[in-house]
Amino acid sequence: MLKKEVVIIGGGYGGLRAIEFLAKHKDINITLIDKNPYHYLQTEAYGYIAGRFDIHDIAIDLDKWCRGFKNRVNFVYEEVTSINYEKQVVEISEKQISYDYLVIATGAQTNFFSFIDGLRENSYGVKNLQRAYNFRKDFEDLIYKKLQNEKFNNDGDINLAIGGAGLSGVEVAAEMANVIEIYSKTIGERAKAIKIYLIDASDTILPGMSAYVISNTKKRLEKLGVKILTSAFINNLDKSYIYFKNGKKLHYHFMIFTGGIKASSLNNNLNNEKNRINQFIPDKELNINSSKNVFAIGDCVEIRDINGKILPPTAQIAEKSAEYVANTIRKRIDGIVNKPFHANVSGIFIALGGKYAVGEMFNFIKVKGYWAYLLKKAITHAYYLGLHLRINTGYKNRIKDTL
Ligand SMILES: Cc1cc2nc3c(=O)[nH]c(=O)nc-3n(C[C@H](O)[C@H](O)[C@H](O)COP(=O)(O)OP(=O)(O)OC[C@H]3O[C@@H](n4cnc5c(N)ncnc54)[C@H](O)[C@@H]3O)c2cc1C
């Protein structure tokens, strides 16, 4: 039997979900390529940077995960620099990998807007593990120094600014505020000197979300002592101050920027139709480049709902687009035409520090507090468990291979 070669670029939420679906078919060979050796659980980044989760809670070894499919999925740890659609090859360092079907799932990166002078140089980010790790390290370092330093009370406030009050910004702000409350057990009253500012240019937090989610998130953030600055346009930053367009300024020690994304840098090298944040603009079956065998899923592509509204990039949509594309590839191999992709958001759960969350499902189930936290935890746990079952099989297979 001549097998079809499916190449997937990017082992994020979309890439892994596509593999889970495609690996069921014995007539398909799968190759996953990622520039990192791990799958990064970005949705849990808020807990990692606040020190509530450890590195093993948010990073999964891709090689072992792929081995969990018993030699059916090949992992290549390389950065893809270009794609030759005509020759049907993906280019990595000096090599080329051929495909019959290609799925681009390379996600997005923080958009450190170039029009905000000093933003990139002076900010941390959460969309990439390296930047999240740097923040955690530097913040812990500060806490440790303060722990040793009696003078902390007289040093003035330590301001942590979070730029962008979307989903990731509010989660980071709430978790940091919650952890700082816990720090009071370590550094006593000195913890009170750590202040959290959540800044957004929009006139509300969580722009685009429902009134229920916005008002309950706001209440929770205020209860945790987060200072919310809306309609606050950042003009520029230097090492010590954030300067706003209205002439005001804020002294800060740490800035985490969550205020925007743009598609991953691979998109820059490809000559496809793109939007203003460099996401591919696909056709109704998520094909790009007018090629029926090249697909894009997740954050690297613009996805619209049935009414034509652009959906915010989430792991949920990355996974739904992955399932759709995996099914479409199966159908194309079998010569069956698939229906267009109709994305819809089933719900949203926002972690708001400790055992508290706010959530909404199917537009009518609304929950907040401990119950919402339990539901969010159940969703995360199911995802994590699935990854670990694969990894455990991968370890066993690796041991067998080396015997
Ligand atoms: C703090 C935070 C909280 C969030 N909370 C939620 C939430 O509660 N619910 C939700 O649904 N979403 C949430 N999101 C959004 C969600 O994490 C993203 O939408 C999701 O990660 C997108 O999945 P993806 O597969 O498109 O890309 P990613 O998960 O970003 O994966 C892309 C992969 O491609 C690889 N890659 C990139 N370029 C190349 C290249 N050139 N060559 C090889 N490999 C490459 C990367 O290394 C990476 O492994 C949150 C995000 C953050 C930051």
Coordinates of C-alpha atoms and ligand atoms in Angstrom, one line a residue:
M1 CA 0.0 0.0 0.0
L2 CA 1.5 3.4 -1.0
K3 CA 1.1 5.6 2.1
K4 CA 0.3 9.3 2.0
E5 CA 2.9 11.6 3.6
V6 CA 1.3 14.2 5.9
V7 CA 3.7 16.8 7.3
I8 CA 2.6 19.0 10.2
I9 CA 4.6 22.1 11.1
G10 CA 4.1 23.1 14.8
G11 CA 3.5 20.9 17.8
G12 CA 1.1 23.3 19.6
Y13 CA -2.6 22.7 20.4
G14 CA -3.6 22.5 16.7
G15 CA -0.7 20.4 15.5
L16 CA -1.1 17.7 18.3
R17 CA -4.9 17.5 17.8
A18 CA -4.5 17.0 14.1
I19 CA -2.0 14.1 14.8
E20 CA -4.4 12.4 17.3
F21 CA -7.0 12.3 14.5
L22 CA -4.8 11.4 11.6
A23 CA -2.8 8.7 13.4
K24 CA -5.9 6.4 13.4
H25 CA -5.4 5.8 9.7
K26 CA -2.8 3.1 8.8
D27 CA -2.4 4.4 5.2
I28 CA -1.0 7.8 6.4
N29 CA 2.6 8.5 7.5
I30 CA 2.9 11.5 9.7
T31 CA 5.9 13.8 10.3
L32 CA 5.7 16.5 13.0
I33 CA 8.3 19.4 12.8
D34 CA 8.8 21.8 15.6
K35 CA 11.5 24.4 16.3
N36 CA 11.3 23.5 20.0
P37 CA 11.6 20.0 21.5
Y38 CA 8.6 20.5 23.7
H39 CA 4.8 21.3 23.5
Y40 CA 4.2 24.4 25.5
L41 CA 0.9 24.6 27.4
Q42 CA 0.4 28.3 26.9
T43 CA -3.0 28.2 28.4
E44 CA -1.3 27.4 31.8
A45 CA 1.4 30.1 31.4
Y46 CA -0.3 32.4 34.0
G47 CA 0.2 29.8 36.7
Y48 CA 3.8 29.2 35.7
I49 CA 4.9 32.8 35.8
A50 CA 3.2 33.3 39.1
G51 CA 5.1 30.3 40.5
R52 CA 2.0 28.1 41.1
F53 CA 2.9 25.6 38.4
D54 CA 6.3 24.1 37.6
I55 CA 8.0 23.6 34.3
H56 CA 6.8 20.0 34.0
D57 CA 3.2 21.3 34.3
I58 CA 3.5 23.4 31.1
A59 CA 6.0 21.6 28.9
I60 CA 5.7 18.2 27.3
D61 CA 8.5 16.4 25.4
L62 CA 7.5 16.1 21.8
D63 CA 9.8 13.2 20.9
K64 CA 8.3 11.0 23.6
W65 CA 4.8 12.1 22.8
C66 CA 5.3 11.1 19.1
R67 CA 6.8 7.8 20.2
G68 CA 3.5 7.1 22.0
F69 CA 2.1 6.4 18.5
K70 CA 4.3 3.4 18.1
N71 CA 6.5 4.5 15.2
R72 CA 3.5 6.0 13.3
V73 CA 4.6 9.6 14.0
N74 CA 8.1 10.8 13.2
F75 CA 9.3 13.9 15.1
V76 CA 11.8 16.4 13.6
Y77 CA 13.3 19.0 15.9
E78 CA 14.0 21.8 13.4
E79 CA 12.8 25.2 12.4
V80 CA 11.0 25.4 9.1
T81 CA 12.3 28.4 7.1
S82 CA 10.4 28.0 3.9
I83 CA 8.0 25.9 1.8
N84 CA 8.2 25.1 -1.9
Y85 CA 4.6 24.5 -2.8
E86 CA 5.4 23.6 -6.4
K87 CA 7.8 20.8 -5.4
Q88 CA 5.7 19.9 -2.3
V89 CA 8.7 20.2 0.1
V90 CA 9.2 21.8 3.4
E91 CA 12.7 23.4 3.9
I92 CA 14.6 22.9 7.1
S93 CA 18.3 23.8 7.5
E94 CA 20.0 21.9 4.7
K95 CA 17.3 19.4 4.2
Q96 CA 13.9 19.1 2.5
I97 CA 10.9 17.0 3.6
S98 CA 8.3 16.0 1.0
Y99 CA 4.6 16.0 1.6
D100 CA 1.4 14.9 -0.1
Y101 CA -0.6 17.0 2.5
L102 CA 0.8 19.8 4.6
V103 CA -0.7 21.4 7.7
I104 CA 0.8 24.6 8.9
A105 CA 0.1 25.0 12.7
T106 CA 2.9 27.4 13.7
G107 CA 0.8 29.6 16.0
A108 CA 1.5 33.2 16.9
Q109 CA 3.9 35.4 18.8
T110 CA 3.5 38.5 21.0
N111 CA 3.2 41.6 18.9
F112 CA 5.5 44.1 20.6
F113 CA 4.2 47.0 18.6
S114 CA 7.0 48.8 16.9
F115 CA 5.1 52.1 17.3
I116 CA 5.5 51.8 21.1
D117 CA 9.1 52.8 21.6
G118 CA 10.9 50.7 24.1
L119 CA 8.2 48.1 24.4
R120 CA 10.1 45.0 23.1
E121 CA 13.3 45.8 25.0
N122 CA 11.6 46.4 28.3
S123 CA 8.8 43.8 28.4
Y124 CA 8.4 40.1 29.2
G125 CA 5.9 38.0 27.3
V126 CA 3.9 34.8 27.9
K127 CA 3.5 33.3 24.5
N128 CA 6.9 31.9 24.5
L129 CA 8.4 29.8 27.2
Q130 CA 11.8 31.6 27.2
R131 CA 10.2 34.9 28.0
A132 CA 7.9 33.4 30.6
Y133 CA 10.8 31.7 32.2
N134 CA 12.8 35.0 32.3
F135 CA 10.1 36.8 34.1
R136 CA 9.6 34.0 36.7
K137 CA 13.4 33.9 37.3
D138 CA 13.7 37.7 37.7
F139 CA 10.6 38.1 39.8
E140 CA 11.7 35.3 42.2
D141 CA 15.1 36.8 42.4
L142 CA 13.5 40.1 43.5
I143 CA 11.4 38.4 46.1
Y144 CA 14.5 36.5 47.4
K145 CA 16.4 39.8 47.7
K146 CA 13.5 41.5 49.4
L147 CA 13.3 38.5 51.8
Q148 CA 16.9 39.2 52.9
N149 CA 16.5 42.9 53.0
E150 CA 14.9 44.5 56.0
K151 CA 14.8 47.9 54.2
F152 CA 12.1 46.7 51.8
N153 CA 9.4 48.7 53.7
N154 CA 11.1 51.9 52.9
D155 CA 12.1 51.1 49.4
G156 CA 8.7 52.2 47.9
D157 CA 6.3 50.2 45.8
I158 CA 7.4 47.4 43.4
N159 CA 5.1 47.9 40.4
L160 CA 4.3 45.1 38.1
A161 CA 2.5 46.3 34.9
I162 CA 0.6 44.1 32.6
G163 CA -0.1 45.6 29.2
G164 CA -3.2 44.2 27.6
A165 CA -6.4 43.2 29.4
G166 CA -7.5 40.4 27.1
L167 CA -7.8 36.8 28.3
S168 CA -4.1 36.2 29.0
G169 CA -3.6 39.6 30.6
V170 CA -6.4 39.2 33.1
E171 CA -5.4 35.7 34.0
V172 CA -1.8 36.8 34.6
A173 CA -2.9 39.8 36.7
A174 CA -5.3 37.8 38.8
E175 CA -2.8 34.9 39.5
M176 CA 0.0 37.3 40.3
A177 CA -2.2 39.2 42.7
N178 CA -3.3 36.0 44.4
V179 CA 0.3 34.8 44.7
I180 CA 1.4 38.1 46.2
E181 CA -1.2 37.6 48.9
I182 CA 0.4 34.2 49.6
Y183 CA 3.9 35.9 49.6
S184 CA 2.8 37.8 52.7
K185 CA 3.4 34.5 54.5
T186 CA 7.1 34.7 53.4
I187 CA 7.9 38.3 53.4
G188 CA 5.2 39.6 55.7
E189 CA 3.8 43.1 55.4
R190 CA 6.5 43.8 52.8
A191 CA 4.4 41.9 50.2
K192 CA 1.9 44.8 50.3
A193 CA 4.4 47.0 48.5
I194 CA 4.0 44.9 45.4
K195 CA 1.3 46.5 43.2
I196 CA -0.2 45.2 40.1
Y197 CA -1.4 47.4 37.3
L198 CA -3.5 46.1 34.4
I199 CA -3.4 48.5 31.5
D200 CA -5.5 48.6 28.3
A201 CA -6.1 51.1 25.5
S202 CA -9.7 50.0 25.2
D203 CA -12.4 51.4 27.5
T204 CA -13.0 48.0 29.1
I205 CA -11.1 44.9 30.1
L206 CA -11.8 41.8 28.0
P207 CA -13.0 43.7 24.9
G208 CA -15.5 41.7 22.9
M209 CA -16.5 39.4 25.8
S210 CA -20.0 39.2 27.4
A211 CA -21.2 41.7 30.1
Y212 CA -21.4 38.8 32.6
V213 CA -17.7 37.8 32.0
I214 CA -16.5 41.4 32.0
S215 CA -18.3 42.5 35.2
N216 CA -17.5 39.4 37.3
T217 CA -13.8 39.5 36.1
K218 CA -13.6 43.2 37.0
K219 CA -15.1 42.5 40.5
R220 CA -12.6 39.7 41.2
L221 CA -9.6 41.7 40.0
E222 CA -10.6 44.6 42.2
K223 CA -11.1 42.3 45.2
L224 CA -7.5 41.0 44.6
G225 CA -6.2 44.6 44.6
V226 CA -5.4 44.8 40.9
K227 CA -5.4 48.4 39.7
I228 CA -7.2 48.6 36.4
L229 CA -6.3 51.4 33.9
T230 CA -8.5 51.4 30.9
S231 CA -8.5 53.9 28.0
A232 CA -4.8 54.1 28.8
F233 CA -2.7 54.4 25.6
I234 CA 0.9 53.6 26.1
N235 CA 3.1 56.0 24.2
N236 CA 6.6 54.6 25.1
L237 CA 8.6 53.0 27.8
D238 CA 12.1 53.5 29.2
K239 CA 13.7 51.3 31.8
S240 CA 11.8 52.9 34.7
Y241 CA 8.6 54.5 33.4
I242 CA 5.7 53.8 31.2
Y243 CA 4.6 57.0 29.4
F244 CA 1.0 57.4 28.4
K245 CA -0.4 59.5 25.6
N246 CA -2.3 61.7 28.1
G247 CA 1.0 62.9 29.5
K248 CA 0.8 60.7 32.7
K249 CA 3.5 58.2 33.6
L250 CA 3.8 55.1 35.8
H251 CA 7.0 54.0 37.5
Y252 CA 7.4 50.2 37.0
H253 CA 9.8 47.4 37.7
F254 CA 8.3 44.6 35.5
M255 CA 6.2 44.9 32.4
I256 CA 4.5 41.8 30.9
F257 CA 3.0 42.6 27.5
T258 CA -0.1 40.6 26.5
G259 CA -1.6 43.3 24.4
G260 CA -1.5 41.8 20.9
I261 CA -0.3 38.9 18.7
K262 CA 0.9 38.4 15.2
A263 CA 1.3 35.2 13.3
S264 CA 4.5 33.3 13.7
S265 CA 7.5 34.4 11.7
L266 CA 7.3 31.6 9.1
N267 CA 4.4 33.5 7.6
N268 CA 6.8 36.3 6.7
N269 CA 8.7 34.0 4.4
L270 CA 5.7 32.7 2.6
N271 CA 4.0 34.4 -0.3
N272 CA 0.3 33.8 0.7
E273 CA -2.5 36.2 1.2
K274 CA -2.4 37.6 4.8
N275 CA -4.2 40.0 7.1
R276 CA -2.8 42.9 9.1
I277 CA -1.4 40.7 11.8
N278 CA 0.2 38.5 9.2
Q279 CA -2.3 35.5 9.6
F280 CA -3.0 33.6 6.4
I281 CA -6.4 34.2 4.9
P282 CA -7.7 30.7 4.0
D283 CA -10.5 29.5 1.8
K284 CA -13.6 27.9 3.3
E285 CA -11.8 24.6 3.8
L286 CA -8.8 26.2 5.5
N287 CA -6.6 25.7 2.4
I288 CA -4.1 28.4 1.6
N289 CA -2.2 29.1 -1.6
S290 CA -5.1 27.8 -3.7
S291 CA -3.6 24.3 -3.1
K292 CA -6.1 21.7 -2.0
N293 CA -3.3 19.9 -0.1
V294 CA -2.0 22.8 2.0
F295 CA -3.9 23.8 5.1
A296 CA -3.4 26.3 7.9
I297 CA -4.9 25.9 11.4
G298 CA -4.9 27.7 14.8
D299 CA -3.4 31.1 15.6
C300 CA -1.4 31.4 12.3
V301 CA -4.6 31.7 10.3
E302 CA -7.6 34.1 10.3
I303 CA -10.7 32.1 11.3
R304 CA -14.2 33.5 11.0
D305 CA -17.5 32.2 12.3
I306 CA -20.6 31.5 10.2
N307 CA -21.5 35.2 10.2
G308 CA -18.1 36.2 9.0
K309 CA -16.9 37.6 12.3
I310 CA -13.2 37.0 13.0
L311 CA -12.7 34.7 16.0
P312 CA -10.1 35.5 18.7
P313 CA -7.3 33.0 18.5
T314 CA -7.7 30.3 21.2
A315 CA -6.6 26.8 21.8
Q316 CA -10.2 25.8 21.4
I317 CA -10.4 27.1 17.9
A318 CA -6.9 25.7 17.1
E319 CA -8.2 22.2 18.1
K320 CA -11.5 22.5 16.2
S321 CA -9.7 23.6 13.0
A322 CA -7.3 20.7 13.5
E323 CA -10.1 18.2 13.8
Y324 CA -11.8 19.6 10.7
V325 CA -8.5 19.6 8.6
A326 CA -7.7 16.0 9.7
N327 CA -11.1 14.9 8.6
T328 CA -10.8 16.8 5.3
I329 CA -7.4 15.1 4.5
R330 CA -9.0 11.7 5.1
K331 CA -11.9 12.6 2.8
R332 CA -9.6 14.0 0.1
I333 CA -7.6 10.8 0.1
D334 CA -10.8 8.9 -0.3
G335 CA -12.0 11.3 -3.1
I336 CA -14.9 12.7 -0.9
V337 CA -15.7 16.4 -0.9
N338 CA -15.9 17.9 2.6
K339 CA -18.3 20.7 3.9
P340 CA -16.8 24.1 4.6
F341 CA -15.4 24.8 8.1
H342 CA -17.8 26.5 10.4
A343 CA -16.1 27.6 13.6
N344 CA -18.0 28.3 16.7
V345 CA -16.9 29.0 20.3
S346 CA -18.4 26.6 22.8
G347 CA -17.5 28.6 25.8
I348 CA -14.8 30.3 27.7
F349 CA -13.3 29.8 31.2
I350 CA -11.0 32.4 32.7
A351 CA -8.8 31.5 35.6
L352 CA -8.8 34.4 38.1
G353 CA -6.3 33.5 40.8
G354 CA -6.3 30.6 43.2
K355 CA -9.5 28.5 43.1
Y356 CA -11.6 31.1 41.3
A357 CA -12.7 31.3 37.7
V358 CA -15.5 32.9 35.6
G359 CA -17.0 31.0 32.7
E360 CA -19.7 30.8 30.1
M361 CA -20.8 27.8 28.0
F362 CA -23.1 27.7 24.9
N363 CA -24.1 31.4 25.7
F364 CA -26.5 30.4 28.4
I365 CA -24.6 28.5 31.2
K366 CA -22.9 31.1 33.3
V367 CA -20.7 30.2 36.3
K368 CA -18.2 32.0 38.6
G369 CA -16.2 31.2 41.7
Y370 CA -15.2 27.7 42.9
W371 CA -17.5 25.8 40.5
A372 CA -16.1 27.6 37.5
Y373 CA -12.6 26.9 38.8
L374 CA -13.5 23.1 39.1
L375 CA -14.9 23.1 35.5
K376 CA -11.8 24.8 34.1
K377 CA -9.6 22.5 36.1
A378 CA -11.4 19.4 34.7
I379 CA -11.0 20.7 31.1
T380 CA -7.2 21.3 31.7
H381 CA -6.8 18.0 33.5
A382 CA -8.4 16.0 30.7
Y383 CA -6.0 17.6 28.2
Y384 CA -3.0 17.0 30.4
L385 CA -4.0 13.4 31.1
G386 CA -4.3 12.7 27.4
L387 CA -0.8 14.1 26.8
H388 CA 0.6 12.0 29.6
L389 CA -1.0 8.8 28.5
R390 CA 0.8 9.2 25.2
I391 CA 4.1 10.2 26.9
N392 CA 4.0 7.1 29.1
T393 CA 3.5 4.9 26.1
G394 CA 6.3 6.8 24.4
Y395 CA 8.7 6.1 27.2
K396 CA 7.9 2.4 27.1
N397 CA 8.4 2.3 23.4
R398 CA 11.7 4.1 23.7
I399 CA 13.0 1.6 26.2
K400 CA 11.8 -1.3 23.8
D401 CA 13.7 0.4 20.9
T402 CA 16.9 0.6 22.8
L403 CA 16.9 -3.0 24.0
Ligands
LIG1 C1 -1.6 33.2 29.2 C2 -2.5 32.6 28.1 C3 -3.7 32.0 28.5 C4 -4.6 31.4 27.5 N1 -5.7 30.9 27.9 C5 -6.5 30.3 27.0 C6 -7.7 29.6 27.4 O1 -8.1 29.6 28.5 N2 -8.4 29.0 26.4 C7 -8.0 28.9 25.1 O2 -8.8 28.3 24.3 N3 -6.9 29.6 24.7 C8 -6.1 30.2 25.6 N4 -5.0 30.8 25.1 C9 -4.6 30.9 23.7 C10 -4.0 29.6 23.2 O3 -2.8 29.3 24.0 C11 -3.5 29.7 21.8 O4 -4.6 30.2 21.0 C12 -3.0 28.4 21.2 O5 -1.8 28.1 21.8 C13 -2.9 28.3 19.7 O6 -2.5 27.0 19.3 P1 -1.7 26.8 18.0 O7 -1.6 25.3 17.8 O8 -2.3 27.6 16.9 O9 -0.3 27.4 18.2 P2 0.8 27.2 19.4 O10 0.2 26.4 20.6 O11 1.4 28.5 19.7 O12 1.9 26.2 18.8 C14 2.7 26.6 17.7 C15 3.8 25.6 17.6 O13 4.5 25.9 16.3 C16 5.9 25.9 16.5 N5 6.5 26.7 15.5 C17 6.4 28.0 15.2 N6 7.1 28.4 14.1 C18 7.7 27.3 13.7 C19 8.6 27.0 12.6 N7 9.0 28.0 11.7 N8 9.1 25.7 12.5 C20 8.8 24.8 13.3 N9 7.9 24.9 14.4 C21 7.4 26.2 14.6 C22 6.1 26.4 18.0 O14 7.3 26.0 18.5 C23 4.9 25.8 18.7 O15 5.2 24.6 19.2 C24 -4.1 31.4 26.1 C25 -2.9 32.0 25.8 C26 -2.1 32.5 26.7 C27 -0.7 33.1 26.3

